[in-house]
Each structure stands twice: as C-alpha cells, then as structure tokens.
Amino acid sequence: SIGALRKVPAGRLADAEVDAFNDLRSCLIVARKDVSALDGHAVDDMCYVLDFIVRKAQKKASVGRARECLGIVLCSDSWLYVAQSNTDLLSSLKELLADNPDILLKLDATVRADVLIRPAKIAPRILPEVDVASKSALERQLWSGKQIMASFGFQFPSDVLGDKFDHATDGFQRFVVGLTQATSSSKVALERAAIDVLASFSPQEWEGIMNFLWTMYKSGVRDSLHSRIRFVVEILHKLNPIFRVVAEQTRWGPLTCEVT
C-alpha cells in the first residue's frame, strides 16, 4: 500500500514508489466505475496519497498517469474535501491541473465536511423516554459549554492565573458534566438527547472544539484535567460522526483517536 512507503528504507524507496504508483493507478481505474469505493479512508492517509500523486507528477514520464489518477480520486467528494482542507496541497493540485477547467471548478466548489462521515460501530439499542427537566439541563450544559469555548475563539487562554482561565475551564467543565450525565449507566436515556444536541453543531464548530481541547491539553493544566480532556474527546468521538472525522487526524498528538 502507499502508506507502507513510510517505512521503506531510503535506498529502496525509488523502486518501491514505482511499484506502489502502478498498483495505485490500477486500483483507481477499477474504482472509476464506482467512486464510492474510494470512501472510508482516514484523512491523513488520503492526504498522503494525494501528495504522493502530486510528487509523481513532477517526473515527466509519469505526469500523464498522475493527472489521470487525480481525475479519478477528485470525483469523490471525500477526497475533494481533503484536498481543499490542505492549503499547500490544494495549491499544488491547482498548478498541476491548470489546464483542466472542470477539475479546477471542483477544487473551488464548497464541499461539506460530513462527506467524510463513516458509520459508527455502535450496536443499536432502544432507549427509554427521558424526563424533560433532565434533558433540558443536559442541553444547557453542552450548548453553553460550546458558547464559552467559542467566546475564546476556540483557543484555550495561555494565562493560567487570570479570570479568562477560570471562565474557559468552566466552559470545558460544562461539557464534562453534560457528557457524564449522557453516558452514566443510570441515565442511559440521556445519551439520545446528547446526540441530538451535538448534531446541531456545525463542522466548523467541531474543528474549533477539538482545537480548544488540544490547546487546553498543551497549556500546562494539571494532570487531573488531562484525563478529563481525554474523556471528553473519547465520548464525543463515540457520539458525533463529524467530530469523529476531526479527532482521527494525527495533528492532535496524544488526543488523536484511532480510526473506527
């Protein structure tokens, strides 16, 4: 696979890349008949493959085949979204495909982040009705927590001694309380209510929430908060498909979730 190239010794890399590119092109030609076969890959793997194709296009002997490969993968909205999300990669693609106006239009078109959603591997279960008061309290915790994070531009403040630190931490703690209620074995019915609230958050807000959690994790807060941050990430990864896509990107270091 293309990903296996990361582990190939430098002295054998050139030959391995030739074989990998030929295998990739063969697979893409088959997938041309059904581009849905290209869906379901991790974002970082998709970025790596796109960058690999762009690098192969730098060689005159393979530029035509590289453009052919890009023409196929960019028919998939999920791959198109990934290409648009990486500024450097997008610039390279536009330069390489400058003589293909149809693909350039695709690269400039808006693609929703939810094209990356993979179904969660969670067994379905029938949940009992939840009382209105408990549901409203949970909704307030999650919604107000998100609003507080947004008020900081989804960036945890670096000054750990000021009022901003306390206010930002309060926004995070509201998420902890709400998600604890939602996943408590004694309040199983609240999980459905939490899923509904979280589904109202936009893809941009989910990117922001993950960035808030990551900057909070790196800010030097005490270890007890580190474990709570990981708890929030793990539960959100379970409950919301858009957050799942965001959290599986390796840029979040130790907070990165395994691909499901």
Coordinates of C-alpha atoms in Angstrom, one line a residue:
S1 CA 0.0 0.0 0.0
I2 CA 1.0 3.6 -0.3
G3 CA 1.1 4.0 3.4
A4 CA 3.7 1.3 3.7
L5 CA 6.1 3.6 1.8
R6 CA 6.6 5.5 5.1
K7 CA 8.6 2.5 6.4
V8 CA 10.7 1.7 3.3
P9 CA 14.5 2.4 3.7
A10 CA 15.7 5.3 1.6
G11 CA 17.9 3.0 -0.6
R12 CA 14.8 1.0 -1.7
L13 CA 12.3 3.9 -1.8
A14 CA 12.6 4.7 -5.5
D15 CA 11.7 1.2 -6.7
A16 CA 9.0 0.8 -4.0
E17 CA 7.4 4.1 -5.2
V18 CA 7.3 2.9 -8.8
D19 CA 5.5 -0.3 -7.8
A20 CA 3.2 1.5 -5.4
F21 CA 2.2 4.0 -8.0
N22 CA 1.4 1.3 -10.6
D23 CA -0.7 -0.6 -8.1
L24 CA -2.5 2.6 -7.1
R25 CA -3.3 3.5 -10.7
S26 CA -4.7 0.0 -11.3
C27 CA -6.9 0.3 -8.3
L28 CA -8.2 3.7 -9.3
I29 CA -9.0 2.6 -12.8
V30 CA -11.2 -0.1 -11.3
A31 CA -12.7 2.4 -8.8
R32 CA -13.6 4.8 -11.7
K33 CA -16.8 2.8 -12.2
D34 CA -17.9 3.3 -8.6
V35 CA -16.2 6.2 -6.8
S36 CA -17.9 5.3 -3.6
A37 CA -15.3 2.6 -3.3
L38 CA -12.8 5.4 -2.5
D39 CA -14.7 6.5 0.6
G40 CA -14.0 5.5 4.2
H41 CA -10.3 6.2 4.4
A42 CA -8.5 8.1 7.2
V43 CA -7.9 11.8 6.4
D44 CA -4.2 11.5 6.9
D45 CA -3.9 8.6 4.6
M46 CA -5.9 10.5 1.9
C47 CA -3.6 13.5 2.3
Y48 CA -0.5 11.2 2.0
V49 CA -1.9 9.6 -1.2
L50 CA -2.7 12.9 -2.8
D51 CA 0.7 14.3 -2.0
F52 CA 2.3 11.1 -3.4
I53 CA 0.5 11.5 -6.7
V54 CA 1.5 15.2 -6.9
R55 CA 5.1 14.2 -6.3
K56 CA 4.9 11.5 -9.0
A57 CA 3.7 14.2 -11.4
Q58 CA 7.0 16.1 -11.0
K59 CA 8.6 13.4 -13.2
K60 CA 7.9 13.9 -16.9
A61 CA 7.4 10.1 -17.5
S62 CA 4.6 9.8 -15.0
V63 CA 2.8 13.2 -15.2
G64 CA 0.1 12.0 -17.5
R65 CA -0.7 9.0 -15.4
A66 CA -0.6 11.2 -12.2
R67 CA -3.2 13.6 -13.7
E68 CA -5.3 10.6 -14.7
C69 CA -5.2 9.3 -11.1
L70 CA -6.2 12.8 -9.7
G71 CA -9.0 13.0 -12.2
I72 CA -10.5 9.8 -10.6
V73 CA -9.9 10.5 -6.9
L74 CA -11.2 14.1 -7.2
C75 CA -14.6 12.7 -8.4
S76 CA -15.0 11.6 -4.8
D77 CA -16.4 14.4 -2.5
S78 CA -14.5 13.0 0.5
W79 CA -11.1 13.2 -1.4
L80 CA -12.1 16.6 -2.7
Y81 CA -12.8 17.9 0.8
V82 CA -9.4 16.6 2.0
A83 CA -7.7 18.3 -0.9
Q84 CA -9.4 21.6 -0.1
S85 CA -8.5 21.3 3.6
N86 CA -4.8 21.4 3.0
T87 CA -3.7 24.8 1.6
D88 CA -0.3 23.7 0.3
L89 CA -1.7 20.5 -1.3
L90 CA -4.6 22.5 -2.9
S91 CA -2.2 25.0 -4.4
S92 CA -0.1 22.1 -5.9
L93 CA -3.1 20.4 -7.3
K94 CA -4.3 23.6 -9.0
E95 CA -0.9 24.2 -10.5
L96 CA -0.7 20.7 -11.8
L97 CA -4.3 20.7 -13.2
A98 CA -4.3 24.2 -14.5
D99 CA -5.3 23.0 -18.0
N100 CA -8.3 21.1 -16.7
P101 CA -11.1 23.7 -16.0
D102 CA -13.6 21.0 -14.9
I103 CA -11.4 19.8 -12.0
L104 CA -10.4 23.4 -11.1
L105 CA -14.1 24.1 -10.7
K106 CA -14.4 21.1 -8.4
L107 CA -11.5 22.3 -6.3
D108 CA -13.1 25.7 -5.8
A109 CA -16.6 24.3 -5.0
T110 CA -17.8 24.0 -1.5
V111 CA -17.8 20.5 -0.1
R112 CA -19.3 19.7 3.3
A113 CA -17.2 18.1 6.0
D114 CA -19.8 15.4 6.6
V115 CA -18.9 13.7 3.3
L116 CA -16.1 12.1 5.5
I117 CA -18.5 10.6 7.9
R118 CA -18.2 6.8 8.5
P119 CA -21.0 5.0 10.3
A120 CA -20.2 4.4 13.9
K121 CA -19.7 0.8 15.0
I122 CA -22.2 1.0 17.8
A123 CA -24.8 -1.6 18.4
P124 CA -28.3 -0.1 18.1
R125 CA -30.4 -0.1 21.3
I126 CA -33.9 1.1 22.3
L127 CA -33.7 3.9 24.7
P128 CA -36.5 4.8 27.2
E129 CA -38.1 8.2 27.3
V130 CA -36.1 10.8 29.2
D131 CA -37.8 13.4 31.5
V132 CA -37.9 16.9 30.2
A133 CA -36.1 18.5 33.1
S134 CA -33.1 16.2 32.8
K135 CA -33.0 16.7 29.0
S136 CA -33.1 20.5 29.3
A137 CA -30.3 20.6 31.9
L138 CA -28.1 18.4 29.7
E139 CA -28.8 20.6 26.6
R140 CA -27.9 23.7 28.6
Q141 CA -24.6 22.2 29.8
L142 CA -23.4 21.2 26.3
W143 CA -24.8 24.3 24.5
S144 CA -23.4 26.8 27.0
G145 CA -20.1 25.0 27.2
K146 CA -19.7 25.3 23.4
Q147 CA -20.7 29.0 23.5
I148 CA -18.0 29.7 26.2
M149 CA -15.4 27.9 24.1
A150 CA -16.5 30.0 21.0
S151 CA -16.1 33.2 23.0
F152 CA -12.4 32.4 23.2
G153 CA -12.2 31.8 19.5
F154 CA -11.9 28.1 20.4
Q155 CA -8.4 28.7 21.8
F156 CA -7.7 28.0 25.4
P157 CA -6.1 31.0 27.1
S158 CA -2.4 30.8 27.9
D159 CA -2.6 32.8 31.1
V160 CA -3.4 30.2 33.8
L161 CA -3.7 32.8 36.6
G162 CA -6.3 35.1 35.2
D163 CA -10.1 35.2 35.1
K164 CA -10.1 34.0 31.4
F165 CA -8.5 30.7 32.5
D166 CA -11.3 30.1 35.0
H167 CA -14.1 31.1 32.6
A168 CA -12.6 28.9 29.8
T169 CA -12.2 26.0 32.2
D170 CA -15.9 26.4 33.2
G171 CA -16.9 26.0 29.6
F172 CA -14.9 22.8 29.4
Q173 CA -16.4 21.5 32.7
R174 CA -19.9 22.0 31.4
F175 CA -19.0 19.6 28.6
V176 CA -17.7 17.1 31.3
V177 CA -20.9 17.3 33.3
G178 CA -23.1 17.0 30.3
L179 CA -21.3 14.1 28.8
T180 CA -21.0 12.3 32.2
Q181 CA -24.8 12.6 32.5
A182 CA -25.3 11.3 29.0
T183 CA -23.1 8.3 29.5
S184 CA -24.0 7.4 33.0
S185 CA -25.3 3.8 33.3
S186 CA -28.1 5.1 35.5
K187 CA -29.2 7.6 32.9
V188 CA -28.9 5.8 29.6
A189 CA -31.9 7.6 28.1
L190 CA -30.0 10.9 28.1
E191 CA -27.5 9.6 25.5
R192 CA -30.0 10.1 22.8
A193 CA -30.7 13.7 24.0
A194 CA -26.9 14.4 23.9
I195 CA -26.6 13.0 20.4
D196 CA -29.4 15.3 19.2
V197 CA -27.8 18.4 20.8
L198 CA -24.3 17.6 19.4
A199 CA -25.8 17.0 15.9
S200 CA -26.8 20.7 15.8
F201 CA -23.1 21.8 16.0
S202 CA -21.5 22.8 12.6
P203 CA -18.4 21.1 11.2
Q204 CA -16.5 24.4 11.8
E205 CA -17.6 24.4 15.5
W206 CA -16.4 20.8 15.8
E207 CA -13.0 21.8 14.4
G208 CA -12.9 24.6 16.9
I209 CA -14.0 22.4 19.9
M210 CA -11.2 20.0 19.1
N211 CA -8.7 22.8 18.9
F212 CA -9.9 24.2 22.2
L213 CA -9.4 20.8 23.9
W214 CA -6.0 20.4 22.3
T215 CA -4.7 23.9 23.3
M216 CA -6.1 23.3 26.8
Y217 CA -4.2 19.9 26.9
K218 CA -1.0 21.7 25.9
S219 CA -1.4 24.7 28.2
G220 CA 0.1 23.1 31.3
V221 CA -3.1 22.3 33.2
R222 CA -2.9 19.7 36.0
D223 CA -2.9 16.0 35.2
S224 CA -6.4 15.5 36.5
L225 CA -7.7 17.8 33.7
H226 CA -5.7 15.9 31.2
S227 CA -7.7 12.8 32.0
R228 CA -11.0 14.7 31.7
I229 CA -9.9 16.2 28.4
R230 CA -9.3 12.6 27.1
F231 CA -12.6 11.6 28.4
V232 CA -14.4 14.4 26.5
V233 CA -12.6 13.5 23.3
E234 CA -13.4 9.8 23.6
I235 CA -17.1 10.4 24.3
L236 CA -17.5 13.0 21.6
H237 CA -15.7 10.6 19.2
K238 CA -18.3 8.0 20.1
L239 CA -21.4 10.2 19.9
N240 CA -20.8 12.5 16.9
P241 CA -19.7 11.4 13.4
I242 CA -18.3 14.8 12.3
F243 CA -16.2 15.1 15.5
R244 CA -15.1 11.5 14.8
V245 CA -13.5 12.6 11.5
V246 CA -11.8 15.6 13.1
A247 CA -10.5 13.7 16.1
E248 CA -8.9 11.0 13.9
Q249 CA -6.5 13.4 12.3
T250 CA -2.9 13.0 13.7
R251 CA -2.3 16.7 14.2
W252 CA -3.9 16.3 17.7
G253 CA -0.9 14.4 19.1
P254 CA -1.9 12.2 22.1
L255 CA -5.5 13.2 21.8
T256 CA -5.8 11.7 18.3
C257 CA -8.4 8.9 18.3
E258 CA -8.0 5.6 16.5
V259 CA -9.8 5.2 13.2
T260 CA -13.1 3.3 13.7

